[in-house]
Coordinates of C-alpha atoms and ligand atoms in Angstrom, one line a residue:
X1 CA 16.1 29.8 -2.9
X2 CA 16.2 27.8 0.7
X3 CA 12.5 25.8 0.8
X4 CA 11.3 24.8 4.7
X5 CA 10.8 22.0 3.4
X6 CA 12.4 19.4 1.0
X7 CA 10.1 16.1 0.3
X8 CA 12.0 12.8 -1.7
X9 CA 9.8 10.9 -3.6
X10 CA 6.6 11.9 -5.1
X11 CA 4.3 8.8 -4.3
X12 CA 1.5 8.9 -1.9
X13 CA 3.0 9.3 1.0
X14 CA 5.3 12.2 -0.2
X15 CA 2.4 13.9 -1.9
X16 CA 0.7 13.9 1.7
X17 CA 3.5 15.4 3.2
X18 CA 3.7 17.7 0.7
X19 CA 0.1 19.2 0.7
X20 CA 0.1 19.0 4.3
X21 CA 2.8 21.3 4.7
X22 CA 1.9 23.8 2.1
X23 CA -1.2 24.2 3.2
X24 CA 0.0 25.0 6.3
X25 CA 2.1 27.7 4.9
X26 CA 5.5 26.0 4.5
X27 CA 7.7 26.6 1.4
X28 CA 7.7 23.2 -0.3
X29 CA 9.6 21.1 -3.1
X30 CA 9.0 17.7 -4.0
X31 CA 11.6 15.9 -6.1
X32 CA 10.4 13.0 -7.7
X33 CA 12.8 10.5 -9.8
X34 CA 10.2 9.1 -12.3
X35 CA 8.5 11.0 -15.3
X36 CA 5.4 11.0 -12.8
X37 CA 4.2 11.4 -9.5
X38 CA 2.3 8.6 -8.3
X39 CA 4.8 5.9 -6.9
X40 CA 3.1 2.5 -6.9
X41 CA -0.4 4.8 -7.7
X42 CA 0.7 6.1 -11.0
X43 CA -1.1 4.7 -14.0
X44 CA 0.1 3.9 -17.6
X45 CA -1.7 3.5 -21.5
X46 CA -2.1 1.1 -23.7
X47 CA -4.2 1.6 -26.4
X48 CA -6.8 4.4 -25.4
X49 CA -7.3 2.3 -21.9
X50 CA -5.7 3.5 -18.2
X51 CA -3.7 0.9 -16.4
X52 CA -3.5 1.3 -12.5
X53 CA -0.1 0.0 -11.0
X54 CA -1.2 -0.2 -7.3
X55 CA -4.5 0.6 -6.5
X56 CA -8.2 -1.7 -6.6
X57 CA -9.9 -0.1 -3.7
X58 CA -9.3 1.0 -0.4
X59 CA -11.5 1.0 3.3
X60 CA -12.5 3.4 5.6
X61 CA -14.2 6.2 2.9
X62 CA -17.4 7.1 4.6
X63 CA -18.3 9.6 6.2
X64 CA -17.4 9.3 9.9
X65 CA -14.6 7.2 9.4
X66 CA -10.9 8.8 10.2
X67 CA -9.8 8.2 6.9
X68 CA -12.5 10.1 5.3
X69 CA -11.9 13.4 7.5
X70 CA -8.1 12.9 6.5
X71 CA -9.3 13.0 2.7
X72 CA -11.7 15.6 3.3
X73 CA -8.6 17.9 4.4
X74 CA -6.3 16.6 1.3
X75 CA -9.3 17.2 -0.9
X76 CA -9.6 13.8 -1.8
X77 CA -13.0 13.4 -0.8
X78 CA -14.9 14.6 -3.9
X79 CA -13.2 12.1 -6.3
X80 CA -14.9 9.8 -8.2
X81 CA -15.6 7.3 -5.5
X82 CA -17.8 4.4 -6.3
X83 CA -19.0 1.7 -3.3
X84 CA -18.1 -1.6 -3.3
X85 CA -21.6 -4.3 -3.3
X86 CA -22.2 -5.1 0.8
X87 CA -19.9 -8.7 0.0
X88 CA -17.1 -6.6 -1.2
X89 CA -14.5 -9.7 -0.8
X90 CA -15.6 -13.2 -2.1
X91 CA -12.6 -16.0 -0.7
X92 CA -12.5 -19.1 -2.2
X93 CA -10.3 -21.6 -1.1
X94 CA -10.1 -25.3 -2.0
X95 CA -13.3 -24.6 -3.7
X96 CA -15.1 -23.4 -1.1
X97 CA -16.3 -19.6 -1.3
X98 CA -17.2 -17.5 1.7
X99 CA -18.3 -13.8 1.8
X100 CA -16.8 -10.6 3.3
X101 CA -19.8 -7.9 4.0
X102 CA -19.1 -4.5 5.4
X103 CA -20.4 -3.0 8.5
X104 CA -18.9 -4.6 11.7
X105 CA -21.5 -6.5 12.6
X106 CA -22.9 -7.6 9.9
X107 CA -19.3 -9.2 8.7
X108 CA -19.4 -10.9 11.8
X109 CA -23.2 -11.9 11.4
X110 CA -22.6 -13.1 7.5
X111 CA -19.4 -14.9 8.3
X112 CA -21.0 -16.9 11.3
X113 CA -24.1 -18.1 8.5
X114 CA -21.0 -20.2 7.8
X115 CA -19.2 -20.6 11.2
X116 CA -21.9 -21.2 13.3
X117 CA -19.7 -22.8 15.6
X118 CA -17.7 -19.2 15.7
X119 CA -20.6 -17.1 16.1
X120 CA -19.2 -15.5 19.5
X121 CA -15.5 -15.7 18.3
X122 CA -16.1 -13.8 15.5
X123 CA -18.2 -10.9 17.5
X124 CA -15.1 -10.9 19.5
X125 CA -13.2 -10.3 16.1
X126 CA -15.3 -7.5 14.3
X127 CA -15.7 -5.4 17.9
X128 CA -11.4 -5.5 17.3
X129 CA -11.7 -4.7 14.0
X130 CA -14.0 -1.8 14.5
X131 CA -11.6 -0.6 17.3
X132 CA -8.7 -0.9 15.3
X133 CA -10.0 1.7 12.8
X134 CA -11.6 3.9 15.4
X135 CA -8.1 4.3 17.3
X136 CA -6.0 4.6 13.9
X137 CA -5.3 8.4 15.0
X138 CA -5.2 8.3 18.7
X139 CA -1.1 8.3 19.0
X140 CA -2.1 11.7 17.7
X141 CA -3.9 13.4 20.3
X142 CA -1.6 15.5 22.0
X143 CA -3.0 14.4 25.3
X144 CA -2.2 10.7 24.7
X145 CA 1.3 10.0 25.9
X146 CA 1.7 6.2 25.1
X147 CA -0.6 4.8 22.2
X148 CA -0.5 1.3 24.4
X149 CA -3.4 -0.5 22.1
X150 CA -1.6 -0.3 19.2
X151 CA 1.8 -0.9 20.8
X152 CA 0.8 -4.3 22.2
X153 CA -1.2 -4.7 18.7
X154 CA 2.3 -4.8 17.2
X155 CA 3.8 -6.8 19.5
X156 CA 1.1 -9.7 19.2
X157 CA 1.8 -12.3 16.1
X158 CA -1.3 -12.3 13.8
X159 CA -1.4 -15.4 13.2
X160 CA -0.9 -16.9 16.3
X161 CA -3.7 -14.6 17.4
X162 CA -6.0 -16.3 14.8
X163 CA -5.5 -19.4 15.9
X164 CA -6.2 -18.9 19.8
X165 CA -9.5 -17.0 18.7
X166 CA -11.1 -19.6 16.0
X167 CA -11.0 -23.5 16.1
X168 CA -12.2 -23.6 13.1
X169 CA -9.4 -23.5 9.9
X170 CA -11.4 -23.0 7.5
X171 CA -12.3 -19.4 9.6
X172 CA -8.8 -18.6 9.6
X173 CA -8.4 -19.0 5.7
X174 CA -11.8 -17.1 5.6
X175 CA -10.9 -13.8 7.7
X176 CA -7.2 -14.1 6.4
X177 CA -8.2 -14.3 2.6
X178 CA -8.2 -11.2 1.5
X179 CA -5.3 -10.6 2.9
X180 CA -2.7 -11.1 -0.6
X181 CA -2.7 -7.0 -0.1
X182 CA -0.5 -7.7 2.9
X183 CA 2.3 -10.6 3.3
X184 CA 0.3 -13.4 5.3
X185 CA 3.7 -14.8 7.2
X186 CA 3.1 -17.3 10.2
X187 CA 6.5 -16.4 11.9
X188 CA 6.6 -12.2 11.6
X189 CA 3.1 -10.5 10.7
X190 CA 2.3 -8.4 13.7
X191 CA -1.5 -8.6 14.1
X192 CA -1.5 -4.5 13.8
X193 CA -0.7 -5.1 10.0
X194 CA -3.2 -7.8 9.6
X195 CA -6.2 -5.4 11.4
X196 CA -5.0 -2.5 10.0
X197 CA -4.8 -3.8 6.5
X198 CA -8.8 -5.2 7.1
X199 CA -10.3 -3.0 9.6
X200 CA -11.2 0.0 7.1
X201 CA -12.4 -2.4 4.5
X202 CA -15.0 -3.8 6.8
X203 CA -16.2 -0.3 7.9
X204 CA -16.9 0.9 4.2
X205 CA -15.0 0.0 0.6
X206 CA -14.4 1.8 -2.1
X207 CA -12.9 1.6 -5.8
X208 CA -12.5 4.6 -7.7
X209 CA -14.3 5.4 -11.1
X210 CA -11.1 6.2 -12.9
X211 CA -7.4 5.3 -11.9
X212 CA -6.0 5.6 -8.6
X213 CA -3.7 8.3 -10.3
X214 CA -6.3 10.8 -9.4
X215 CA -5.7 10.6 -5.7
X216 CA -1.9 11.4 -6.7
X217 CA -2.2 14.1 -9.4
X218 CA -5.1 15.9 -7.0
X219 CA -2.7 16.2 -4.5
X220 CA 0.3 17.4 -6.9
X221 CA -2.3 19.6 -7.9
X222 CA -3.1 21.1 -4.7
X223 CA 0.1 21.6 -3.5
X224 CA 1.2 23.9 -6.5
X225 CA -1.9 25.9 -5.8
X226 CA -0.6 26.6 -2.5
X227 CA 2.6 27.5 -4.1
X228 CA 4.5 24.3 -3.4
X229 CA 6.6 22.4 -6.3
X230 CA 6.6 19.2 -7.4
X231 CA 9.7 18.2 -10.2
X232 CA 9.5 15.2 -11.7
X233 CA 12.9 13.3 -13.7
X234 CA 14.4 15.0 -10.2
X235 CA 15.9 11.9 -9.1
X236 CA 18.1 12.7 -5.3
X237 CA 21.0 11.6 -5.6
X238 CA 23.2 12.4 -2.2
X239 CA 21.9 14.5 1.0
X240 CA 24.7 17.1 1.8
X241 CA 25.2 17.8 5.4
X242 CA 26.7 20.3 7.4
X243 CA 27.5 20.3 11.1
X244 CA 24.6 17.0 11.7
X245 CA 22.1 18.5 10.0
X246 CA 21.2 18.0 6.3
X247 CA 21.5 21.2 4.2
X248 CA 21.0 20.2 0.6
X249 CA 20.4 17.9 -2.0
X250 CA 22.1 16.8 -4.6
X251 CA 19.3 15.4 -8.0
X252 CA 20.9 13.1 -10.9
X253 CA 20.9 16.4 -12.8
X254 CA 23.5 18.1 -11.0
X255 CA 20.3 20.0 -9.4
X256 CA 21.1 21.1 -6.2
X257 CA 18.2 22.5 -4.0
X258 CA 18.9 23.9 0.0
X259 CA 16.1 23.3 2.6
X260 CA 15.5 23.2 6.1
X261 CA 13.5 20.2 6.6
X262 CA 13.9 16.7 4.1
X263 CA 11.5 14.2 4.4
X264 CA 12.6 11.2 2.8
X265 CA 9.4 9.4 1.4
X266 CA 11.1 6.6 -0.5
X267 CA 12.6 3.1 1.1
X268 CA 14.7 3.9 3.9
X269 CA 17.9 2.0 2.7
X270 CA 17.7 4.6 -0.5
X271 CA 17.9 7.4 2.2
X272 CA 20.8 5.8 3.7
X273 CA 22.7 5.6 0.6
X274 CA 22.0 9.0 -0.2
X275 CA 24.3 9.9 3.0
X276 CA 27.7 9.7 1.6
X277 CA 30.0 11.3 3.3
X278 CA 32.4 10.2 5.8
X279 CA 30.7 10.1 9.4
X280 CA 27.7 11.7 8.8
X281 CA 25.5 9.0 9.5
X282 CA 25.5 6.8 13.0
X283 CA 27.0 3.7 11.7
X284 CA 24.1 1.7 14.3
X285 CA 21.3 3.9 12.5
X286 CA 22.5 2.3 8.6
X287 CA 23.1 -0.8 10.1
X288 CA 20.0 -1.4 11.3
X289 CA 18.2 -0.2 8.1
X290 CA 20.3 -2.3 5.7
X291 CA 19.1 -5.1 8.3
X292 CA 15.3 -5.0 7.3
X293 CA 14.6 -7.3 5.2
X294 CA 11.4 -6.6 2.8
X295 CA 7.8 -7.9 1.4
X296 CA 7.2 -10.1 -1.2
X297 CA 6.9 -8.3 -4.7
X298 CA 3.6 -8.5 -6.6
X299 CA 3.3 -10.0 -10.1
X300 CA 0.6 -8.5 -12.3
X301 CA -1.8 -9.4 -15.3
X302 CA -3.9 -6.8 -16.8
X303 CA -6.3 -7.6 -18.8
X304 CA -8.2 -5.4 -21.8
X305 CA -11.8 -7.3 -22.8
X306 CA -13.5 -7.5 -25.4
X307 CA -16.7 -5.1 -25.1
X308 CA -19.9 -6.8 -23.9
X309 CA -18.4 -10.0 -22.6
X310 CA -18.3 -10.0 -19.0
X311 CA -20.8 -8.6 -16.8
X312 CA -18.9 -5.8 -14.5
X313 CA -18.5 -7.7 -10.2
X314 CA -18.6 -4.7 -7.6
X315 CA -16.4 -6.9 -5.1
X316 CA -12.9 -8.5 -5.5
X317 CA -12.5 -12.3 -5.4
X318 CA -9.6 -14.0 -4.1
X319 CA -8.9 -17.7 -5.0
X320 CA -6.5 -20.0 -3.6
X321 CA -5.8 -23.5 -5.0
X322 CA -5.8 -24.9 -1.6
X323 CA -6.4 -24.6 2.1
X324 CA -3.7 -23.5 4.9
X325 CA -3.8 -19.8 2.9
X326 CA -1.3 -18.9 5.2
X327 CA 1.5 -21.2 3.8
X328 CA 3.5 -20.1 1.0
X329 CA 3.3 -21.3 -2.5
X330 CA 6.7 -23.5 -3.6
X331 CA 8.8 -21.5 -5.7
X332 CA 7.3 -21.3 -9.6
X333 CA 3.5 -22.5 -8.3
X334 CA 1.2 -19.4 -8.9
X335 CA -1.5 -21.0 -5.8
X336 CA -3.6 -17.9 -5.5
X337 CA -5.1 -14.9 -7.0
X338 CA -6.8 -11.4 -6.3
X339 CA -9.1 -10.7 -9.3
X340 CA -10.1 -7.0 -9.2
X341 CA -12.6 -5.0 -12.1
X342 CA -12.2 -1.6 -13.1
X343 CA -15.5 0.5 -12.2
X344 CA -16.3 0.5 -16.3
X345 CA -17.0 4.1 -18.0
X346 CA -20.5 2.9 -18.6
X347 CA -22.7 0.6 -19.0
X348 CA -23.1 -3.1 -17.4
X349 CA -19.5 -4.7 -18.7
X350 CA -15.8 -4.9 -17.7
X351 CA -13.7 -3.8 -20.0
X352 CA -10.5 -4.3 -17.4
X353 CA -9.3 -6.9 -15.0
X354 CA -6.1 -7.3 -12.9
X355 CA -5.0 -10.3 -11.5
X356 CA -2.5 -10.2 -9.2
X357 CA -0.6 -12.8 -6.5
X358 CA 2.2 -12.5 -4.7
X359 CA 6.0 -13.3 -6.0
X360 CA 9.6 -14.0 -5.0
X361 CA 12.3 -11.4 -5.8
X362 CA 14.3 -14.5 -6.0
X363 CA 12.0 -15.9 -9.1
X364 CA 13.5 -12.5 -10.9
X365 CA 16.9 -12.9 -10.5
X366 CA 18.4 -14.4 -13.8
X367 CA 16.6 -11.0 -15.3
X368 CA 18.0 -8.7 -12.4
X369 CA 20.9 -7.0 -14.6
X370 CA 18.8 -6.1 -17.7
X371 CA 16.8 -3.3 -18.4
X372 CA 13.2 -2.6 -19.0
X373 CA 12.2 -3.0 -22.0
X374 CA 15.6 -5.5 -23.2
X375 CA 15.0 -8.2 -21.0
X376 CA 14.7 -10.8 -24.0
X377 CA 12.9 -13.3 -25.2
X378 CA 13.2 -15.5 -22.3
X379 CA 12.0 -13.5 -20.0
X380 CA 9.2 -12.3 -22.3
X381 CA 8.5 -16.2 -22.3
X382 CA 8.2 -16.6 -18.7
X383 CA 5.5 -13.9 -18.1
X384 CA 3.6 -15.4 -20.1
X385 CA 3.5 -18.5 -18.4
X386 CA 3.0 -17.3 -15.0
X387 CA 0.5 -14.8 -16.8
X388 CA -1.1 -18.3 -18.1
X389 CA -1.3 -20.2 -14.8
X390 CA -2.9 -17.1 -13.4
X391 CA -5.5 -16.9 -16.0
X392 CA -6.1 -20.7 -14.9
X393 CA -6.8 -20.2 -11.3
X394 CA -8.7 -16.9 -11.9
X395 CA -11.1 -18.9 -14.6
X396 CA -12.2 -21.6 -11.7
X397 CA -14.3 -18.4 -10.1
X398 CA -14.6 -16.0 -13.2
X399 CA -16.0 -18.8 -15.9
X400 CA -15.2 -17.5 -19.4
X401 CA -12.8 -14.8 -18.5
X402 CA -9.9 -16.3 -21.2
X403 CA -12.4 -16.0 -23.9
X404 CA -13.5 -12.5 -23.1
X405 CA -9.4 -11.5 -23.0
X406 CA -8.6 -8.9 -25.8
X407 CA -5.5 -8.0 -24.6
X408 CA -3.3 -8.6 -21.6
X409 CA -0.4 -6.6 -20.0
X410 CA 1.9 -7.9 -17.5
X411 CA 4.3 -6.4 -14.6
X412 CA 6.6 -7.8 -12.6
X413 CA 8.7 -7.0 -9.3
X414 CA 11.4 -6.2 -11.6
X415 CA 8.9 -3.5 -13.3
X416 CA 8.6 -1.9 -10.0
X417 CA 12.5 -1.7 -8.9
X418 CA 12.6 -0.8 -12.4
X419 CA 10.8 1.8 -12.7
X420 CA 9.9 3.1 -8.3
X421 CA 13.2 2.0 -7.3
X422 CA 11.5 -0.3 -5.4
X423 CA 14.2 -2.6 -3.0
X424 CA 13.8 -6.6 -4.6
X425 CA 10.5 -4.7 -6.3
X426 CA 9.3 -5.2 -2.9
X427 CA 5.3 -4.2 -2.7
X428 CA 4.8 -3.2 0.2
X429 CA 8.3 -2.2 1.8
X430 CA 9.9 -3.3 4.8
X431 CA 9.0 -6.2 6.6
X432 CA 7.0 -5.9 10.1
X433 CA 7.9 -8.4 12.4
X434 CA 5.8 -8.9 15.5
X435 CA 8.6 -11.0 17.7
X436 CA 11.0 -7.3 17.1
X437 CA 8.7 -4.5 16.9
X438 CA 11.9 -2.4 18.3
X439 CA 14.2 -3.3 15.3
X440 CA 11.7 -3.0 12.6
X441 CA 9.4 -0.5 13.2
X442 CA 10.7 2.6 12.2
X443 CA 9.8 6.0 13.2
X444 CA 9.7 9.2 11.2
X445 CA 13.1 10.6 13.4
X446 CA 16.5 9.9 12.3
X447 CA 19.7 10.6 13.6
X448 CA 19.3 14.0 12.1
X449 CA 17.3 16.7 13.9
X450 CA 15.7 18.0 10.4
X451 CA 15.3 14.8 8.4
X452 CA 12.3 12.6 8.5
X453 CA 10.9 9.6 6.9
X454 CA 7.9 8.4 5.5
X455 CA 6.1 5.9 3.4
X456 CA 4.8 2.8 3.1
X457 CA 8.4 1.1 4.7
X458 CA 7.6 3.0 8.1
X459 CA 4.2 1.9 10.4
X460 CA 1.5 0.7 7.6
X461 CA 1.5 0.2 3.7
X462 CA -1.6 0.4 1.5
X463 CA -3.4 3.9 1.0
X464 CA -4.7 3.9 4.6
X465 CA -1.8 3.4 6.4
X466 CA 0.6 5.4 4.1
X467 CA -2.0 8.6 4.9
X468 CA -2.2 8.0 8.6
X469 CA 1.7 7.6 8.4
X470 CA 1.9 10.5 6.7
X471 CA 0.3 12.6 9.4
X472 CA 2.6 11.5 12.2
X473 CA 5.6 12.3 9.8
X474 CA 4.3 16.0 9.8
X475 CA 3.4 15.8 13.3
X476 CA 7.0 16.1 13.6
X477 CA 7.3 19.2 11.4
X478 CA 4.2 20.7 12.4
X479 CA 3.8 19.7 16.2
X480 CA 0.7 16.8 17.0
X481 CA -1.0 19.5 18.6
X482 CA -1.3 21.4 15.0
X483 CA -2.5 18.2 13.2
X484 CA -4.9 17.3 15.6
X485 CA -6.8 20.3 15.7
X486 CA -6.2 21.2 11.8
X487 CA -6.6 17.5 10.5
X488 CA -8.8 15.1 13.0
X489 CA -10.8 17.6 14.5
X490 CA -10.8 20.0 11.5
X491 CA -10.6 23.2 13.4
Ligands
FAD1 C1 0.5 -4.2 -7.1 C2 0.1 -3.4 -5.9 C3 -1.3 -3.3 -5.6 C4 -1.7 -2.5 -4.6 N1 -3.1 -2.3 -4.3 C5 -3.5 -1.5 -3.3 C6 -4.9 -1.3 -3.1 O1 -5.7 -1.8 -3.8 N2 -5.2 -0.5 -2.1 C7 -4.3 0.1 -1.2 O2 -4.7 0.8 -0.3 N3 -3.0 -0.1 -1.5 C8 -2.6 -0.9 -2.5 N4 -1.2 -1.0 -2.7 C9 -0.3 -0.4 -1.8 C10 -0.1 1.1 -2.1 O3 -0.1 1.4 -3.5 C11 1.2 1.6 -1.5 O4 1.3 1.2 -0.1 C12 1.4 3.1 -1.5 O5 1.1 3.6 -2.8 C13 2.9 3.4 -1.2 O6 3.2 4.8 -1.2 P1 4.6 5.4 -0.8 O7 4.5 6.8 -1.1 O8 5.0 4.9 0.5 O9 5.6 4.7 -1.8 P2 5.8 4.7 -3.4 O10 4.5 4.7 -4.1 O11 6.8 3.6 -3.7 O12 6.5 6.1 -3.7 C14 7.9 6.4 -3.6 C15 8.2 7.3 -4.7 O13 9.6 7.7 -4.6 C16 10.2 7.8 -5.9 N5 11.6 7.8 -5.7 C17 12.4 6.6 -5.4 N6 13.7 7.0 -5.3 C18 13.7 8.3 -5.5 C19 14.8 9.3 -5.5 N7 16.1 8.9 -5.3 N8 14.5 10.6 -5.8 C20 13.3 11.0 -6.0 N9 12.2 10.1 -6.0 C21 12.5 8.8 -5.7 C22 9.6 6.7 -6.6 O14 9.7 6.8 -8.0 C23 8.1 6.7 -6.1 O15 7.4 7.6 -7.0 C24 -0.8 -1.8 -3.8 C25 0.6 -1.9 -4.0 C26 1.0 -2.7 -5.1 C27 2.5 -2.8 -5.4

């Protein structure tokens, strides 16, 4: 059988692509490597209890929004949602907490209570935040030929940005601190990726009651009612061309499945390598993909407690040892943390917590040739001592959290190259640069006329920018026309 359409990688953003399509009558098969869909959204368990991988909450969920009408079509919109408390982001750094409320104005309003200094700077900032999120689909419309604002969005370095607008510091390390779901990086982060990564937050947040492996499986779901297929242990192996234009692909079973269209919804470099032979691919084209360099990697602690310890928070809290959150931590210094609950079954107490903060590929390397599960005792010794110095940080805001621990759990980057082939276990894929928007932003087009891309690597990472990507990557299958008037308009 010949499918219209061949999608690699069954995370969120191939999932998309996938239901998208089928629904709109295409013949569809989605070939995912791992033993489930999901990507960085699948879950895992550990005695009785459902561990997310890569998802605490995401923005932009009420009604109104763009992303919500996007969810509405993927059927996404009746699961399990559960709204975050109006401060959905408490930032403490150096000891000192501020609050992030949602609702444009009222961020604006809460933050100046301690900024009073700011009061008109920060109007200036949630009016661009609010715009941010309006626009998110207006490269869309089929009447708009140049999407200008968000063009000179990416061209415009974030932090920079920050700086010219507030004179006060501690304002930069407020609006900037719940930004460890993004890499914060004076020298590249275009301010695009800084307001997308807020901008839906502000509008409305959400966590789900349940893992963020329902979002995944729903859409799996609905693409085999519409008759698609989704394989998983169907790892792609080489894309097989004939007369520049893919035919085939090749799976690490000696599968091999013929379609008209491929979307390639893993890191771009692993599409590259999947074109092997001789001449196929524009030398300029890999070069410049095996030039990007990616994101920091994400270590995580997840913790089991014991039942009736610790009251459920409906808000995240981010903690950084000191001020300048913009800076780096030195090599081996855990400086900062994102402490996230799980939306408990019932009643008043947590039973989860993750912690997470950023880390360095490089901190992995001595592990780098073993395998999961045999990386020895010294490596099993090491987590536990970043898990430690985590738990330390996280217990300045979260008093008595290390007696209420049951259990922990703890991932690495090497758990995600491990197991999502992630590049260096990167988080959040290729780096954006502000100062070479050209080079590094990637479009869905290739070199070949019938294989795209898509994914977290291409405009924005994170649930909201890997959907909106998503629908520009079938915009190219389906015409922007079609997916305006079928998706944003819902025609
Ligand atoms: C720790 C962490 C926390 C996060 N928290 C949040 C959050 O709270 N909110 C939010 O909005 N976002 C969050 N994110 C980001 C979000 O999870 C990702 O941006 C998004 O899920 C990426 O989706 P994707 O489809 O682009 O990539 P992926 O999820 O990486 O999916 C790619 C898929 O391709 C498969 N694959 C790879 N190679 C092959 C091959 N050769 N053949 C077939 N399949 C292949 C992989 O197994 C994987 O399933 C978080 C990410 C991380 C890492």
């Amino acid at each position: 059988m010949k499918y219209d359409v061949i999608v690699i990688g069954g995370g969120l953003g191939g999932l998309e692509c996938g239901y998208i399509l089928a629904r709109a009558g295409k013949s569809v098969l989605v070939l995912e490597q791992g033993r489930q869909t999901g990507g960085c959204l699948q879950s895992y368990r550990r005695n009785g209890l459902k561990f997310d991988t890569g998802f605490h909450y995401v923005g932009g969920l009420e009604k109104g929004q763009p992303l919500y009408r996007v969810f509405e079509y993927l059927g996404l919109d009746s699961l399990p949602w559960h709204r975050m408390d109006e401060t959905f982001d408490r930032i403490t750094v150096a000891g000192r907490e501020y609050a992030l409320s949602q609702g444009y104005d009222n961020f604006a309003l809460r933050l100046a209570e301690d900024f009073p200094n700011e009061k008109e700077a920060l109007k200036q900032y949630a009016s661009l935040l609010s715009e941010t999120e309006s626009r998110q689909l207006d490269g869309l419309n089929p009447e708009c030929q140049e999407d200008d604002f968000a063009s000179s969005l990416c061209e415009t370095n974030a932090y920079q940005y920050l700086c010219q607008s507030f004179r006060d510091t501690g304002l930069i390390d407020a609006v900037s601190g719940a930004s460890l779901k993004m890499e914060l990086r004076k020298s590249s982060l275009p301010l695009f990726t800084f307001l997308h990564g807020n901008s839906g937050y502000v509008g409305s947040s959400w966590r789900l009651k349940g893992s963020g492996s329902l979002l995944t499986g729903a859409l799996a779901e609905g693409i085999r009612k519409q008759g698609g297929e989704v394989k998983c242990r169907a790892g792609a192996e080489e894309l097989i061309g004939e007369r520049h234009r893919i035919v085939r692909v090749r799976c690490t079973d000696g599968n091999t499945y013929e379609g008209d269209v491929f979307i390639g919804a893993i890191h771009p470099a692993l599409v590259c390598r999947m074109i092997k032979q001789d001449g196929l691919l524009k030398p300029a084209y890999r070069n410049r993909i095996f030039r990007q360099t990616n994101t920091f990697g994400v270590f995580t602690v997840s913790l089991v407690l014991k039942p009736d310890e610790l009251r459920y928070f409906n808000y995240n809290r981010y903690v950084y040892r000191k001020a300048d959150v913009w800076s780096s931590a030195s090599p081996g210094e855990i400086d900062r943390v994102m402490i996230s609950c799980r939306v408990p079954e019932d009643g008043a107490y947590a039973r989860q917590i993750d912690l997470l903060t950023p880390f360095l590929w490089e901190e992995c390397l001595p592990w780098v040739q073993t395998e999961i599960g045999k990386r020895g005792e010294d490596y099993l010794l090491w987590k536990e001592r970043i898990a430690d110095a985590c738990m330390v940080l996280a217990e300045t805001v979260v008093p008595g959290l290390g007696d209420a621990v049951e259990q922990r759990y703890i991932s690495t980057p090497l758990t995600y190259a491990g197991y999502l082939q992630a590049p260096e276990g990167s988080a959040y894929g290729v780096r954006k640069d502000a100062g070479n928007p050209l080079e590094v932003l990637l479009s869905p087009r290739t070199p070949f006329p019938n294989l795209y891309l898509t994914g977290q690597s291409l405009m924005m990472h994170g649930v909201q920018g890997v959907t909106q990507t998503a629908l520009f990557t079938c915009a190219e299958v389906l015409g922007r026309d079609w997916i305006w008037r079928h998706i944003v308009e819902g025609k």
